[in-house]
Amino acid sequence: MLKDDYKQRGLRNKLVKKLRLKGIQDERVLEAINKVPRHVFFDDALLVHAYEDKAFPIGEGQTISQPFTVAFQTEKLEVKPGDKILEIGTGSGYQACILLEMGATVYTIEFNKVLYERTRDFLPQLGYRPYFSYGDGSKGMPAKAPFDKIIVTAGAPFVPDELVSQLAEGGILVIPVGDRERQLMVKIKKKDGQLLREEFDYFAFVPLLGEQGWKKKG
Ligand code: SAM
């Protein structure tokens, strides 16, 4: 359902209140969540769940991330208008829309061809235009580097060196790192040639596949 009526807007408002209570403070992140219609990413049968703070299946064994997770990662990314951001794991495209709403230029890469094609065709219908790419994002996107920010939306077994090297000076990488069940949210900031690392809570993502990710699905 592409229509965005008062009911959907009301539910979105409630979701934003919930995210604020859960600790999200960046008003620009909350504003973006308030603007992007999450329900349009859901099949009719699942529509009633669109504004619950939960991850949901989007086909191909993949998920649209939980709103809190999207908000948390976006907040840690310290997005500024004009930032050049690489997103690894396009999925439904919802996260990319949030980054675009915040004024970033977004490059997004997806390893699953069906999802890549579906999202590449769907997002422009909503007016959102990131640069789409199909392939293994665990190695980043060297041809378009450096990036001000890199966000990985799948669980990685380790921090790929290639991603760190594709960060601009002052750049930030946010990546969940751990085993297949749970991952610690890690933020790496490149500052004066040094890498500053911070660790946050545990999350549960689908695996980052590919050369610098997990070798098999499960
Ligand atoms: N950001 C997405 C959204 O807003 O809907 C959610 C992403 S979903 C949790 C993780 C995605 O990462 C899946 O679509 C999966 O196919 C993709 N993925 C896994 N390994 C990848 C890789 N090496 N390169 C690019 N995408 C990958």
XYZ file of N, CA, C and O in Angstrom, residues 35-116:
328
model
N 9.360 10.549 8.872
C 9.005 10.890 7.497
C 8.894 9.684 6.582
O 8.037 9.628 5.698
N 9.778 8.686 6.731
C 9.812 7.577 5.761
C 8.679 6.584 6.064
O 8.601 6.038 7.168
N 7.779 6.365 5.092
C 6.670 5.439 5.323
C 7.157 3.989 5.346
O 7.496 3.423 4.320
N 7.235 3.403 6.535
C 7.764 2.031 6.638
C 6.762 1.007 6.118
O 7.144 -0.059 5.646
N 5.462 1.351 6.173
C 4.443 0.364 5.792
C 4.516 0.003 4.308
O 4.078 -1.072 3.915
N 5.070 0.885 3.480
C 5.099 0.573 2.047
C 6.096 -0.553 1.730
O 6.116 -1.072 0.625
N 6.914 -0.915 2.718
C 7.869 -2.008 2.526
C 7.264 -3.359 2.910
O 7.931 -4.380 2.845
N 6.005 -3.335 3.345
C 5.366 -4.560 3.846
C 4.299 -5.076 2.881
O 3.560 -4.289 2.289
N 4.220 -6.418 2.792
C 3.113 -7.032 2.054
C 1.820 -6.737 2.806
O 1.836 -6.590 4.031
N 0.716 -6.739 2.072
C -0.576 -6.434 2.686
C -0.842 -7.272 3.942
O -1.341 -6.766 4.939
N -0.495 -8.556 3.890
C -0.785 -9.461 5.000
C -0.026 -9.080 6.273
O -0.450 -9.422 7.378
N 1.085 -8.377 6.117
C 1.917 -8.033 7.287
C 1.799 -6.561 7.678
O 2.437 -6.102 8.621
N 0.935 -5.852 6.936
C 0.817 -4.402 7.076
C 0.618 -3.933 8.516
O 1.197 -2.923 8.932
N -0.168 -4.699 9.287
C -0.469 -4.261 10.662
C 0.790 -4.219 11.537
O 0.780 -3.613 12.604
N 1.856 -4.891 11.068
C 3.081 -4.935 11.885
C 4.084 -3.843 11.512
O 5.158 -3.755 12.092
N 3.743 -3.015 10.514
C 4.738 -2.108 9.928
C 5.355 -1.145 10.934
O 6.516 -0.775 10.800
N 4.578 -0.734 11.943
C 5.116 0.248 12.881
C 5.386 -0.347 14.259
O 5.502 0.377 15.245
N 5.524 -1.692 14.298
C 5.992 -2.314 15.537
C 7.512 -2.225 15.517
O 8.125 -2.203 14.448
N 8.099 -2.187 16.696
C 9.564 -2.097 16.745
C 10.164 -3.499 16.624
O 10.732 -4.034 17.573
N 9.995 -4.070 15.432
C 10.456 -5.440 15.191
C 11.013 -5.568 13.787
O 10.589 -4.836 12.887
N 11.933 -6.523 13.605
C 12.412 -6.850 12.258
C 11.347 -7.717 11.587
O 10.594 -8.411 12.268
N 11.253 -7.636 10.243
C 10.276 -8.468 9.544
C 10.852 -9.069 8.268
O 11.749 -8.485 7.659
N 10.336 -10.253 7.876
C 10.845 -10.878 6.649
C 10.497 -10.069 5.399
O 9.401 -9.501 5.311
N 11.471 -9.995 4.478
C 11.214 -9.296 3.206
C 11.406 -10.238 2.026
O 11.561 -9.811 0.890
N 11.448 -11.555 2.313
C 11.680 -12.537 1.252
C 13.155 -12.858 1.133
O 14.004 -12.171 1.713
N 13.457 -13.943 0.414
C 14.850 -14.362 0.188
C 15.589 -14.635 1.508
O 16.817 -14.543 1.572
N 14.811 -14.950 2.575
C 15.426 -15.257 3.869
C 16.017 -14.031 4.555
O 16.774 -14.153 5.513
N 15.675 -12.835 4.074
C 16.259 -11.608 4.629
C 15.203 -10.804 5.375
O 14.026 -11.133 5.335
N 15.659 -9.748 6.063
C 14.742 -8.982 6.906
C 14.888 -7.477 6.682
O 15.937 -7.011 6.259
N 13.805 -6.752 6.980
C 13.896 -5.296 7.139
C 14.245 -5.125 8.616
O 13.591 -5.700 9.487
N 15.314 -4.383 8.914
C 15.792 -4.291 10.301
C 14.747 -3.651 11.206
O 13.892 -2.884 10.761
N 14.887 -3.989 12.507
C 14.027 -3.391 13.536
C 14.249 -1.872 13.547
O 15.401 -1.421 13.452
N 13.193 -1.058 13.664
C 13.371 0.395 13.687
C 14.406 0.872 14.708
O 15.208 1.759 14.418
N 14.415 0.245 15.901
C 15.401 0.669 16.906
C 16.823 0.456 16.383
O 17.708 1.299 16.581
N 17.035 -0.661 15.706
C 18.368 -0.974 15.171
C 18.756 0.057 14.106
O 19.883 0.554 14.085
N 17.813 0.378 13.220
C 18.061 1.384 12.177
C 18.415 2.723 12.839
O 19.403 3.378 12.483
N 17.622 3.100 13.831
C 17.847 4.380 14.517
C 19.189 4.377 15.241
O 19.943 5.355 15.188
N 19.506 3.272 15.901
C 20.752 3.165 16.675
C 21.965 3.284 15.758
O 22.880 4.070 16.003
N 21.949 2.508 14.674
C 23.099 2.550 13.758
C 23.231 3.944 13.126
O 24.328 4.466 12.984
N 22.092 4.528 12.755
C 22.115 5.840 12.098
C 22.640 6.903 13.058
O 23.432 7.773 12.682
N 22.208 6.813 14.334
C 22.684 7.775 15.330
C 24.201 7.673 15.493
O 24.906 8.684 15.524
N 24.698 6.444 15.558
C 26.148 6.243 15.745
C 26.941 6.722 14.528
O 28.124 7.008 14.617
N 26.290 6.813 13.390
C 26.948 7.225 12.144
C 27.156 8.754 12.077
O 27.908 9.236 11.233
N 26.490 9.481 12.980
C 26.611 10.960 13.030
C 26.431 11.582 11.641
O 27.292 12.324 11.158
N 25.305 11.273 11.001
C 25.052 11.706 9.616
C 24.916 13.227 9.512
O 24.193 13.845 10.300
N 25.630 13.788 8.538
C 25.488 15.235 8.255
C 25.020 15.392 6.816
O 25.372 14.569 5.958
N 24.242 16.452 6.544
C 23.820 16.670 5.156
C 25.059 16.750 4.262
O 26.063 17.355 4.640
N 25.001 16.100 3.113
C 26.129 16.126 2.185
C 27.118 14.987 2.384
O 28.003 14.782 1.554
N 26.987 14.219 3.481
C 27.865 13.060 3.688
C 27.733 12.080 2.529
O 26.621 11.858 2.018
N 28.860 11.482 2.167
C 28.843 10.407 1.165
C 28.907 9.094 1.943
O 29.899 8.816 2.624
N 27.813 8.326 1.856
C 27.689 7.140 2.719
C 27.586 5.868 1.889
O 26.846 5.815 0.894
N 28.309 4.841 2.328
C 28.168 3.513 1.736
C 27.368 2.638 2.691
O 27.721 2.518 3.872
N 26.273 2.060 2.170
C 25.500 1.089 2.951
C 25.745 -0.306 2.371
O 25.560 -0.511 1.170
N 26.120 -1.232 3.233
C 26.335 -2.609 2.778
C 25.167 -3.458 3.260
O 24.956 -3.604 4.469
N 24.377 -3.963 2.309
C 23.155 -4.702 2.624
C 21.926 -3.838 2.370
O 21.260 -3.378 3.306
N 21.615 -3.608 1.098
C 20.478 -2.746 0.733
C 19.166 -3.274 1.298
O 18.341 -2.503 1.790
N 18.970 -4.603 1.196
C 17.726 -5.233 1.656
C 16.505 -4.560 1.071
O 16.402 -4.369 -0.142
N 15.588 -4.128 1.937
C 14.351 -3.484 1.485
C 14.592 -2.067 0.972
O 13.768 -1.513 0.260
N 15.706 -1.450 1.411
C 15.968 -0.052 1.040
C 15.535 0.940 2.115
O 15.771 2.142 1.981
N 14.919 0.449 3.195
C 14.408 1.359 4.224
C 15.524 2.202 4.853
O 15.401 3.430 4.973
N 16.616 1.538 5.225
C 17.739 2.274 5.839
C 18.286 3.336 4.886
O 18.602 4.458 5.293
N 18.377 2.977 3.610
C 18.885 3.938 2.612
C 17.975 5.167 2.563
O 18.454 6.309 2.463
N 16.660 4.967 2.657
C 15.711 6.092 2.646
C 15.944 7.011 3.843
O 15.876 8.240 3.714
N 16.211 6.422 5.008
C 16.464 7.225 6.214
C 17.699 8.110 5.994
O 17.689 9.306 6.287
N 18.753 7.523 5.423
C 19.995 8.281 5.186
C 19.759 9.391 4.153
O 20.264 10.505 4.296
N 18.968 9.089 3.128
C 18.656 10.092 2.100
C 17.839 11.239 2.700
O 18.071 12.407 2.392
N 16.874 10.883 3.564
C 16.062 11.916 4.237
C 16.934 12.867 5.035
O 16.599 14.035 5.213
N 18.082 12.344 5.530
C 18.971 13.167 6.348
C 19.951 13.962 5.493
O 20.864 14.601 6.015
N 19.772 13.881 4.171
C 20.557 14.741 3.282
C 21.858 14.132 2.796
O 22.703 14.838 2.240
N 22.035 12.831 3.015
C 23.274 12.183 2.563
C 23.161 11.743 1.111
O 22.061 11.591 0.576
N 24.330 11.545 0.491
C 24.401 10.874 -0.801
C 24.704 9.413 -0.476
O 25.657 9.133 0.251
N 23.864 8.515 -0.988
C 23.968 7.126 -0.539
C 24.325 6.173 -1.670
O 23.665 6.153 -2.718
N 25.380 5.392 -1.425
C 25.742 4.267 -2.286
C 25.348 3.026 -1.520
O 25.727 2.871 -0.358
N 24.565 2.146 -2.140
C 24.127 0.961 -1.413
C 24.362 -0.285 -2.250
O 24.113 -0.290 -3.456
N 24.884 -1.316 -1.605
C 25.240 -2.544 -2.327
C 24.550 -3.760 -1.710
O 24.454 -3.872 -0.494
N 24.034 -4.631 -2.580
C 23.284 -5.815 -2.144
C 23.811 -7.045 -2.881
O 24.081 -6.997 -4.077
N 23.956 -8.148 -2.141
C 24.550 -9.379 -2.663
C 23.492 -10.326 -3.229
O 23.807 -11.271 -3.937
N 22.230 -10.086 -2.863
C 21.148 -10.962 -3.328
C 20.497 -10.298 -4.538
O 19.939 -9.207 -4.437
N 20.556 -10.990 -5.674
C 20.121 -10.364 -6.928
C 18.636 -9.999 -6.932
O 18.244 -8.944 -7.431
N 17.811 -10.897 -6.370
C 16.355 -10.646 -6.361
C 16.055 -9.367 -5.571
O 15.309 -8.489 -6.024
N 16.677 -9.253 -4.389
C 16.440 -8.055 -3.561
C 17.018 -6.811 -4.218
O 16.404 -5.743 -4.197
N 18.204 -6.960 -4.794
C 18.829 -5.820 -5.480
C 17.889 -5.262 -6.547
O 17.617 -4.061 -6.593
